[in-house]
Amino acid sequence: MLGAITDVQGIRVGHASNVDAMTGCTVVLCEEGAVGGVEIRGSATGTRQLDSLYPVHVVQQVHAILLTGGSSFGLDAVGGVMRYLEEKGKGFDVGVTRVPIVPAAVIFDLAFGDYRIRPDAAMAYEACLHASAGAMEEGSIGVGTGATVGKLFGLERACKGGVGTASLEGKAGVVVGALAAVNALGDVVDGRTGAILAGLRDEKGIGFVSTAELLRQGIWKEGFGNSYKGNTTIGVIAANVALNREDTIKVAQMAHNGLARVISPINTTLDGDIVFALSLGQKAGDVNHVGALAEAAVMEAVKRAIMKADGFGIIPAYRDLKGRTESP
């Protein structure tokens, strides 16, 4: 076990980054097809082709999930994944060709780097070329390049976010992997102690202030123009268990609970929080068992995204603030 979403056979992950512009994208490939599901709880999502993940849709499988920076502009990058898959003959057979089914979701990273440069089809194609079933790079890479957390008072008091992964093995060889791109308005906390690992820093920049507590006090600035509120945490779950679409959606719902245990607050009006789930393989497994493993895996993936993040000398990351505590 690599401790990554790639521990699920049939999953490959690739990143592409532009460190000058502080943006990037990450592709989760399941080229032979996977049953997909999704759970959306944030109010500010930017997405594409989520209809293919709902029970009434004629298409029964997806072939990749794209997570990208660039806000809604970044959705153009899906074309690169589709080009890569079509070249390999992968996709939904429509007779004259195969149409790759690639749901996508974005994070808002336009204010961290150069907003004029966003992930595009060429970048996503590059991510596909780099995709591997081996160990996955984590931190400020791919979709995590421009990710930040703790933004109630803007970037000047925020911390660096990133992308992380984890996996767990359950009963009878069941394997569940998670990938998380962490770009939250709120703080990332230790799921056991509640201590803030990364988030809103105090006025001196040396400790943390609870964003959730400030919201309970009624402290909130409206609109994107008054403070840096571009957010969204995206999770992807994969399991080597044969689930139908309804059960895959249930796994996504249970996994989303994991985000709520390690990000506070979560699902605000300016977060686009979303979790995808993918079912691959023919192994039998109970949906509740898979969902419980998914919840734990996504919690660990969020933690690793923060611990592996790099602030590039621009904004503090966990590694720079390790050991700091919440301000009284």
Coordinates of C-alpha atoms in Angstrom, one line a residue:
M1 CA 0.0 0.0 0.0
L2 CA 1.3 3.4 -1.0
G3 CA -1.1 5.3 1.2
A4 CA -2.6 7.0 -1.9
I5 CA -5.7 6.9 -4.0
T6 CA -3.7 5.1 -6.6
D7 CA -3.8 2.0 -4.3
V8 CA -7.1 1.4 -5.9
Q9 CA -6.4 -0.6 -9.1
G10 CA -7.4 1.2 -12.2
I11 CA -6.7 4.7 -10.8
R12 CA -3.9 6.9 -12.1
V13 CA -3.2 10.5 -11.0
G14 CA -1.4 13.3 -12.8
H15 CA -0.5 16.9 -12.0
A16 CA 0.4 19.9 -14.1
S17 CA 1.4 23.2 -12.5
N18 CA 2.4 26.8 -13.4
V19 CA 4.3 28.0 -10.4
D20 CA 4.8 31.5 -11.9
A21 CA 1.0 32.0 -12.2
M22 CA 0.3 29.9 -9.0
T23 CA -2.3 27.6 -10.6
G24 CA -2.6 24.1 -11.9
C25 CA -4.8 21.0 -12.3
T26 CA -4.9 17.4 -11.2
V27 CA -6.5 14.6 -13.2
V28 CA -7.8 11.3 -11.7
L29 CA -7.9 8.8 -14.6
C30 CA -10.1 5.7 -14.6
E31 CA -9.7 5.0 -18.3
E32 CA -11.6 1.7 -18.4
G33 CA -14.6 3.3 -16.8
A34 CA -16.0 3.7 -13.2
V35 CA -19.4 4.1 -11.7
G36 CA -19.4 7.7 -10.4
G37 CA -21.3 9.6 -7.8
V38 CA -21.2 13.1 -6.3
E39 CA -22.2 15.1 -3.2
I40 CA -22.4 18.9 -3.3
R41 CA -22.8 20.9 -0.1
G42 CA -21.0 24.2 -0.8
S43 CA -22.9 27.0 -2.4
A44 CA -20.2 28.4 -4.8
T45 CA -19.3 25.4 -7.0
G46 CA -17.9 25.6 -10.5
T47 CA -18.5 22.3 -12.3
R48 CA -18.9 20.5 -15.6
Q49 CA -20.8 17.4 -16.6
L50 CA -22.1 16.5 -13.1
D51 CA -25.3 15.3 -14.8
S52 CA -23.4 12.1 -15.8
L53 CA -23.1 11.2 -12.1
Y54 CA -26.8 11.1 -11.4
P55 CA -29.0 8.0 -11.5
V56 CA -31.3 9.2 -14.4
H57 CA -28.4 9.7 -16.8
V58 CA -28.0 7.3 -19.7
V59 CA -24.2 7.2 -19.4
Q60 CA -23.3 4.6 -16.7
Q61 CA -19.6 5.3 -16.3
V62 CA -17.1 8.1 -16.2
H63 CA -13.5 8.0 -17.4
A64 CA -11.8 10.7 -15.4
I65 CA -12.3 13.4 -12.9
L66 CA -10.5 16.8 -13.4
L67 CA -9.8 19.1 -10.5
T68 CA -8.5 22.5 -11.6
G69 CA -7.7 26.0 -10.5
G70 CA -8.7 29.1 -12.5
S71 CA -12.3 29.2 -11.2
S72 CA -14.8 28.7 -14.0
F73 CA -12.2 29.7 -16.6
G74 CA -10.3 26.5 -15.6
L75 CA -13.2 24.3 -16.9
D76 CA -11.8 24.8 -20.4
A77 CA -9.0 22.4 -19.3
V78 CA -11.4 19.5 -19.6
G79 CA -10.8 19.5 -23.3
G80 CA -7.3 18.3 -22.8
V81 CA -8.4 15.3 -20.8
M82 CA -11.0 14.4 -23.4
R83 CA -8.4 14.7 -26.2
Y84 CA -6.0 12.4 -24.3
L85 CA -8.7 9.8 -23.7
E86 CA -10.1 9.9 -27.2
E87 CA -6.6 9.3 -28.6
K88 CA -6.5 6.2 -26.5
G89 CA -9.9 5.0 -27.7
K90 CA -11.5 5.5 -24.2
G91 CA -15.0 6.8 -23.7
F92 CA -18.7 6.2 -24.2
D93 CA -19.2 4.4 -27.5
V94 CA -21.5 6.5 -29.8
G95 CA -20.7 4.6 -32.9
V96 CA -18.6 7.1 -34.9
T97 CA -16.2 7.6 -31.9
R98 CA -15.9 7.3 -28.2
V99 CA -16.8 10.3 -26.1
P100 CA -14.8 10.5 -22.8
I101 CA -17.0 11.4 -19.8
V102 CA -15.0 13.8 -17.6
P103 CA -16.8 15.5 -14.7
A104 CA -14.8 18.5 -13.4
A105 CA -14.8 20.9 -10.5
V106 CA -12.7 24.1 -9.8
I107 CA -11.2 26.0 -7.0
F108 CA -10.8 29.7 -6.9
D109 CA -7.1 30.6 -7.0
L110 CA -7.3 33.8 -9.2
A111 CA -6.2 36.2 -6.4
F112 CA -3.1 34.2 -5.3
G113 CA -1.1 34.3 -8.6
D114 CA -1.6 35.8 -12.0
Y115 CA -5.4 35.8 -12.6
R116 CA -4.8 36.1 -16.4
I117 CA -3.3 32.7 -16.6
R118 CA -5.5 29.7 -15.9
P119 CA -5.3 25.9 -16.5
D120 CA -6.2 25.1 -20.1
A121 CA -6.5 22.1 -22.4
A122 CA -2.8 21.9 -22.9
M123 CA -2.1 21.9 -19.2
A124 CA -4.7 19.2 -18.5
Y125 CA -3.3 17.1 -21.4
E126 CA 0.2 17.4 -19.8
A127 CA -1.3 16.2 -16.5
C128 CA -2.7 13.1 -18.3
L129 CA 0.8 12.4 -19.7
H130 CA 2.3 12.6 -16.2
A131 CA -0.4 10.3 -14.7
S132 CA 0.9 7.4 -12.7
A133 CA -0.5 4.5 -10.7
G134 CA 2.4 4.9 -8.3
A135 CA 3.1 7.3 -5.4
M136 CA 1.3 10.6 -5.8
E137 CA 3.0 14.0 -5.2
E138 CA 1.3 16.1 -2.6
G139 CA 1.2 19.6 -1.3
S140 CA 1.4 22.7 -3.5
I141 CA 1.3 21.0 -6.8
G142 CA -1.4 20.5 -9.5
V143 CA -4.8 21.8 -8.3
G144 CA -3.1 22.6 -5.0
T145 CA -0.6 25.0 -6.4
G146 CA -2.6 28.1 -5.6
A147 CA -4.8 26.7 -2.8
T148 CA -5.1 28.7 0.5
V149 CA -7.0 28.3 3.7
G150 CA -8.2 30.6 6.5
K151 CA -9.3 33.6 4.4
L152 CA -11.9 35.5 6.4
F153 CA -9.6 38.5 6.5
G154 CA -7.9 38.0 3.2
L155 CA -4.7 36.4 2.0
E156 CA -2.5 38.5 4.4
R157 CA -3.7 36.4 7.3
A158 CA -4.3 33.1 5.5
C159 CA -2.2 30.0 5.3
K160 CA -1.2 27.8 2.3
G161 CA -3.4 24.9 1.2
G162 CA -2.7 22.1 -1.2
V163 CA -3.6 18.6 -2.4
G164 CA -3.2 15.4 -0.4
T165 CA -4.0 11.7 -0.6
A166 CA -4.6 8.7 1.6
S167 CA -5.9 5.2 1.5
L168 CA -7.2 2.5 3.9
E169 CA -7.7 -1.2 3.6
G170 CA -10.8 -2.7 5.1
K171 CA -12.4 -6.1 5.4
A172 CA -11.8 -8.8 2.8
G173 CA -9.3 -6.7 0.8
V174 CA -11.6 -3.7 0.3
V175 CA -9.4 -0.7 -0.5
V176 CA -10.6 2.9 -0.4
G177 CA -8.5 5.9 -1.5
A178 CA -9.0 9.6 -1.2
L179 CA -7.6 12.7 -2.8
A180 CA -8.4 16.2 -1.4
A181 CA -7.7 19.7 -2.8
V182 CA -7.9 22.0 0.2
N183 CA -8.8 25.6 -0.5
A184 CA -11.2 26.5 2.3
L185 CA -12.5 29.7 3.7
G186 CA -12.3 28.0 7.1
D187 CA -9.5 26.5 9.2
V188 CA -8.1 23.0 8.9
V189 CA -8.2 21.3 12.3
D190 CA -6.9 18.2 13.9
G191 CA -9.8 15.7 13.8
R192 CA -8.9 14.3 17.3
T193 CA -8.1 17.5 19.3
G194 CA -9.8 20.3 17.3
A195 CA -6.5 22.2 17.3
I196 CA -6.0 24.4 14.2
L197 CA -3.3 23.1 11.9
A198 CA -3.6 25.9 9.4
G199 CA -6.0 28.7 8.9
L200 CA -6.8 32.2 9.9
R201 CA -3.7 33.8 11.6
D202 CA -4.0 36.4 14.4
E203 CA -3.0 40.1 13.8
K204 CA 0.6 39.3 14.6
G205 CA 0.7 36.4 12.2
I206 CA 2.1 34.1 14.9
G207 CA -0.9 32.2 16.2
F208 CA -4.4 31.2 15.0
V209 CA -7.8 32.6 15.4
S210 CA -10.9 30.4 15.1
T211 CA -12.9 31.4 12.0
A212 CA -15.9 29.4 13.3
E213 CA -15.9 31.4 16.5
L214 CA -15.7 34.7 14.7
L215 CA -18.7 33.7 12.6
R216 CA -20.6 32.8 15.7
Q217 CA -19.9 36.4 16.9
G218 CA -21.4 37.7 13.6
I219 CA -18.1 38.8 12.0
W220 CA -18.5 38.4 8.3
K221 CA -17.6 40.5 5.3
E222 CA -20.0 40.3 2.3
G223 CA -18.9 39.7 -1.2
F224 CA -15.7 38.9 -3.1
G225 CA -14.6 42.5 -3.3
N226 CA -14.3 43.1 0.5
S227 CA -12.0 40.2 1.3
Y228 CA -10.5 37.2 -0.4
K229 CA -13.3 34.7 -0.3
G230 CA -12.4 32.5 -3.2
N231 CA -12.6 29.0 -1.8
T232 CA -13.7 25.3 -2.3
T233 CA -12.5 22.0 -1.1
I234 CA -12.8 19.1 -3.5
G235 CA -12.5 15.4 -2.6
V236 CA -12.3 12.3 -4.8
I237 CA -13.0 8.9 -3.4
A238 CA -12.2 5.6 -5.2
A239 CA -13.0 2.1 -4.0
N240 CA -12.2 -1.4 -5.5
V241 CA -15.8 -2.4 -4.8
A242 CA -18.6 -3.0 -7.3
L243 CA -21.3 -0.4 -6.3
N244 CA -24.3 0.9 -8.2
R245 CA -24.7 4.6 -8.7
E246 CA -27.0 5.1 -5.7
D247 CA -24.5 3.4 -3.4
T248 CA -21.6 5.4 -4.9
I249 CA -23.5 8.6 -4.2
K250 CA -24.0 7.4 -0.6
V251 CA -20.2 6.9 -0.3
A252 CA -19.7 10.5 -1.5
Q253 CA -22.2 11.7 1.1
M254 CA -20.4 9.8 3.9
A255 CA -17.0 10.9 2.8
H256 CA -18.2 14.6 2.8
N257 CA -18.8 14.2 6.5
G258 CA -15.0 13.7 6.8
L259 CA -14.5 17.2 5.5
A260 CA -16.8 18.6 8.2
R261 CA -14.6 16.9 10.9
V262 CA -11.4 18.6 9.8
I263 CA -12.4 21.9 8.2
S264 CA -14.2 24.5 10.3
P265 CA -16.4 26.1 9.1
I266 CA -17.3 24.1 6.0
N267 CA -20.0 24.5 3.3
T268 CA -20.3 28.3 3.6
T269 CA -22.0 30.4 1.0
L270 CA -18.6 31.1 -0.5
D271 CA -17.3 27.6 -0.5
G272 CA -17.9 25.2 -3.4
D273 CA -17.3 22.0 -1.4
I274 CA -17.9 18.9 -3.4
V275 CA -16.9 15.2 -3.1
F276 CA -16.8 12.7 -6.1
A277 CA -16.9 8.9 -5.6
L278 CA -15.7 6.2 -8.0
S279 CA -16.5 2.5 -7.9
L280 CA -14.0 0.2 -9.7
G281 CA -13.6 -3.5 -9.8
Q282 CA -15.8 -6.5 -9.0
K283 CA -15.1 -7.0 -5.3
A284 CA -18.2 -7.3 -3.1
G285 CA -18.4 -4.9 -0.2
D286 CA -21.0 -3.2 2.0
V287 CA -21.7 0.4 1.2
N288 CA -21.6 1.5 4.8
H289 CA -18.2 -0.2 5.3
V290 CA -16.9 1.6 2.2
G291 CA -18.4 4.9 3.3
A292 CA -16.8 4.7 6.8
L293 CA -13.4 4.1 5.2
A294 CA -14.0 6.9 2.8
E295 CA -14.7 9.3 5.7
A296 CA -11.5 8.4 7.4
A297 CA -9.4 8.5 4.2
V298 CA -10.6 12.0 3.2
M299 CA -9.8 13.3 6.7
E300 CA -6.3 12.0 6.4
A301 CA -6.0 13.4 2.8
V302 CA -6.9 16.9 4.0
K303 CA -4.4 16.7 6.8
R304 CA -1.6 15.6 4.4
A305 CA -2.6 18.4 1.9
I306 CA -1.9 20.9 4.7
M307 CA 1.3 19.3 6.1
K308 CA 2.8 18.9 2.6
A309 CA 1.9 22.5 1.5
D310 CA 4.6 25.0 0.4
G311 CA 4.0 28.7 0.7
F312 CA 6.7 29.5 -1.9
G313 CA 7.9 32.3 0.4
I314 CA 4.7 34.2 -0.2
I315 CA 2.3 32.9 2.4
P316 CA 3.0 30.8 5.5
A317 CA 2.4 27.0 5.4
Y318 CA 2.0 24.4 8.1
R319 CA 5.7 23.7 8.0
D320 CA 6.4 27.4 8.8
L321 CA 3.9 27.6 11.6
K322 CA 4.1 24.1 13.2
G323 CA 3.6 24.3 16.9
R324 CA 1.8 27.6 16.9
T325 CA -1.4 27.7 18.9
E326 CA -4.8 29.4 18.8
S327 CA -4.8 32.9 20.2
P328 CA -6.8 33.5 23.4

